[in-house]
CSV table of C-alpha atoms in Angstrom, one decimal:
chain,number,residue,atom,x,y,z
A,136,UNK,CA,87.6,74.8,262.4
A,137,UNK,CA,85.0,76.2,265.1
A,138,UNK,CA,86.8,76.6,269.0
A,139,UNK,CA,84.6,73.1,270.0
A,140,UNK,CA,86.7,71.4,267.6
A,141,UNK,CA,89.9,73.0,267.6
A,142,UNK,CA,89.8,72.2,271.7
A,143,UNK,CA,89.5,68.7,271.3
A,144,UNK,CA,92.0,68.3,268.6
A,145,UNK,CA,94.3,69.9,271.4
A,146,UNK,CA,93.2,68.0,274.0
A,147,UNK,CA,93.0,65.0,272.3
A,148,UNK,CA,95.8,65.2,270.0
A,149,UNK,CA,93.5,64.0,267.3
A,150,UNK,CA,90.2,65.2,265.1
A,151,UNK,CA,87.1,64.4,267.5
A,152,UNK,CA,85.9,62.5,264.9
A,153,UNK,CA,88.9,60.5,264.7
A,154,UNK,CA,88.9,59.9,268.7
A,155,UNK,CA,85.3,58.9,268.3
A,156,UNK,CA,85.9,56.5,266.0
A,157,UNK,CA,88.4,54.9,268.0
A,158,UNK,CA,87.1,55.0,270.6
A,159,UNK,CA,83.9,53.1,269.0
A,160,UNK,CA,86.2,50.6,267.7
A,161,UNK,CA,87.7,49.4,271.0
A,162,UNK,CA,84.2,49.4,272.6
A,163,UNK,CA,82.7,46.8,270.0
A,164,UNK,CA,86.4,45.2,270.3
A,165,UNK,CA,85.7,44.4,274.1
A,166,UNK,CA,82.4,43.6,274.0
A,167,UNK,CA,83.2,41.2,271.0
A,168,UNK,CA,85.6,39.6,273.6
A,169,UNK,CA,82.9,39.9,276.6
A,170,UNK,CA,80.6,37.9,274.1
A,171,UNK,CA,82.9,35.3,272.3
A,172,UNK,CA,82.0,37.0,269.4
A,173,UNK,CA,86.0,38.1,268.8
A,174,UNK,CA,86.9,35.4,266.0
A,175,UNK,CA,87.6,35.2,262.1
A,176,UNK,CA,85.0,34.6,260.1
A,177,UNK,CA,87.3,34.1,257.3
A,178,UNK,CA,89.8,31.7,259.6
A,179,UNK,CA,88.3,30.7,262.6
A,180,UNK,CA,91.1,32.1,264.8
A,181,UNK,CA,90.7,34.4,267.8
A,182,UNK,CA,91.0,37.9,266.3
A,183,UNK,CA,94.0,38.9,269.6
A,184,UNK,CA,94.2,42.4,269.0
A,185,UNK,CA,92.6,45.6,268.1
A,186,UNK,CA,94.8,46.4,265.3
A,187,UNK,CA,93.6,42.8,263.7
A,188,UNK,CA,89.9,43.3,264.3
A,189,UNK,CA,87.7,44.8,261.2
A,190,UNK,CA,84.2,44.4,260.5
A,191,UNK,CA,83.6,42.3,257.5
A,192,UNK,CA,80.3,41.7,255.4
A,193,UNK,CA,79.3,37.8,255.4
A,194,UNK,CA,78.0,38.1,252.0
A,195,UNK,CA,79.5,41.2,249.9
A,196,UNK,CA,76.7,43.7,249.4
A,197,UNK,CA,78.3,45.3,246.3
A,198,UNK,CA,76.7,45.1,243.1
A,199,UNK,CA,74.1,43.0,245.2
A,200,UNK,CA,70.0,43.0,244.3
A,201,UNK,CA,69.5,44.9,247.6
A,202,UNK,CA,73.2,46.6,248.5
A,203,UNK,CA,71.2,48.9,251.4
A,204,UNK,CA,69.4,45.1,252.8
A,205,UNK,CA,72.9,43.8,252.8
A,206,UNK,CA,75.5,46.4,253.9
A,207,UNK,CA,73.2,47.3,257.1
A,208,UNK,CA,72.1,43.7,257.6
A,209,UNK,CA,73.4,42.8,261.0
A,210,UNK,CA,73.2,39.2,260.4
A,211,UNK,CA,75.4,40.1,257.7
A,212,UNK,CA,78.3,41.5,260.1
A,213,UNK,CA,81.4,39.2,261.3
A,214,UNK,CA,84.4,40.2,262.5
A,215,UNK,CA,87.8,39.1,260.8
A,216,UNK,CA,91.4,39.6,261.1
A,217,UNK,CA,92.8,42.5,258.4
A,218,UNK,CA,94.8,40.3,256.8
A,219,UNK,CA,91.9,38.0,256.3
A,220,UNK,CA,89.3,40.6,255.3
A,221,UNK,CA,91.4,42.2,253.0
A,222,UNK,CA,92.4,39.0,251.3
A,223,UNK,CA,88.9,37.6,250.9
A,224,UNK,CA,88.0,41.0,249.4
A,225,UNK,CA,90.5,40.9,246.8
A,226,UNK,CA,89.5,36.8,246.3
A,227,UNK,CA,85.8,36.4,246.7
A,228,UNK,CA,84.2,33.2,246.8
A,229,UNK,CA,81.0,32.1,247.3
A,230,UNK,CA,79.4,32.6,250.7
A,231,UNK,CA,76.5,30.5,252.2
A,232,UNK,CA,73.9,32.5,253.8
A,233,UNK,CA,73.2,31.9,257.5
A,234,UNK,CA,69.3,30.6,256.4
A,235,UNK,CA,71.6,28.0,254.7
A,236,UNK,CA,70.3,25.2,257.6
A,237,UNK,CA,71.6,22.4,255.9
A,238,UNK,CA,74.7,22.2,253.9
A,239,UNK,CA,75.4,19.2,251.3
A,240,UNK,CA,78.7,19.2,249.7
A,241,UNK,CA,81.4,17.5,250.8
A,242,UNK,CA,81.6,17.4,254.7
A,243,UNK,CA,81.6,20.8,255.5
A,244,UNK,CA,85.6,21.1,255.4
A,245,UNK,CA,88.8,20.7,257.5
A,246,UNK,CA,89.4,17.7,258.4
A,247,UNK,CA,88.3,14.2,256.5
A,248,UNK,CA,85.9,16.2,254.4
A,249,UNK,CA,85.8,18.6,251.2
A,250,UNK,CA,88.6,21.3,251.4
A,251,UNK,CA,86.8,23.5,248.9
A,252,UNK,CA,87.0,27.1,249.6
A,253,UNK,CA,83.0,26.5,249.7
A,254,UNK,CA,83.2,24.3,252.3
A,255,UNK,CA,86.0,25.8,254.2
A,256,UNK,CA,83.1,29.1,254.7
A,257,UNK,CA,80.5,27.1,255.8
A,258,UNK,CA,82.7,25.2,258.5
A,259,UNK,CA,83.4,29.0,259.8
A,260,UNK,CA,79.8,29.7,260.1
A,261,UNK,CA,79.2,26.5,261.5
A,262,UNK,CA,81.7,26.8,264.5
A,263,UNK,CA,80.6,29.8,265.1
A,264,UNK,CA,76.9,29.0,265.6
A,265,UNK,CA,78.2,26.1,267.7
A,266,UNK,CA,79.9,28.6,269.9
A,267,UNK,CA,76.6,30.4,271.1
């Protein structure tokens, strides 16, 4: 470890590269909040805190046609709770694309109208463009 480093680990009490991190994590926390931007995509609940917020992928861009397209696609890029992410990872449905501008099955969830998981991700995408 080169003196630069080793002072900021000191200073810090953590790698620079760990600091930075954070640090970039609780900017695009705030201005999430500044912009009304700080909700589940999965849920549709205010993401409260830091430790909740992650970064999610709309559409997973794993084993995708384009994977580069999708994984650095900011229309692509929500924000969801951990818990949320984590369990929409580990049960993946299908997601409608945003270019999606009109939606037919069911009545786009919650509520009187389909309660399909389909449905339910569409609703989410829907109140959040009503939001802007």
């Amino acid at each position: 470890m080169n003196k630069g480093n080793q002072k900021k680990k000191e200073q810090l009490g953590m790698a620079g590269g760990t600091a930075s991190a954070k640090l970039k994590k609780a900017l695009m926390f705030h201005m999430a909040k500044r912009l009304n931007e700080h909700y589940c995509f999965q849920c549709g609940l205010e993401i409260e805190s830091i430790e909740d917020f992650t970064i999610e992928h709309k559409i997973p861009w794993m084993n995708s046609e384009n994977p580069t397209k999708l994984f650095f696609s900011l229309d692509n890029i929500a924000f969801s709770h951990c818990y949320c992410n984590i369990k929409a990872a580990r049960h993946p449905t299908k997601i409608l694309s945003l270019e999606d501008e009109k939606f037919t099955h069911g009545n786009s969830g919650y509520g009187r109208g389909c309660r399909c998981q389909i449905c339910k991700n569409w609703k989410v995408i829907e109140n959040k463009r009503n939001r802007k």
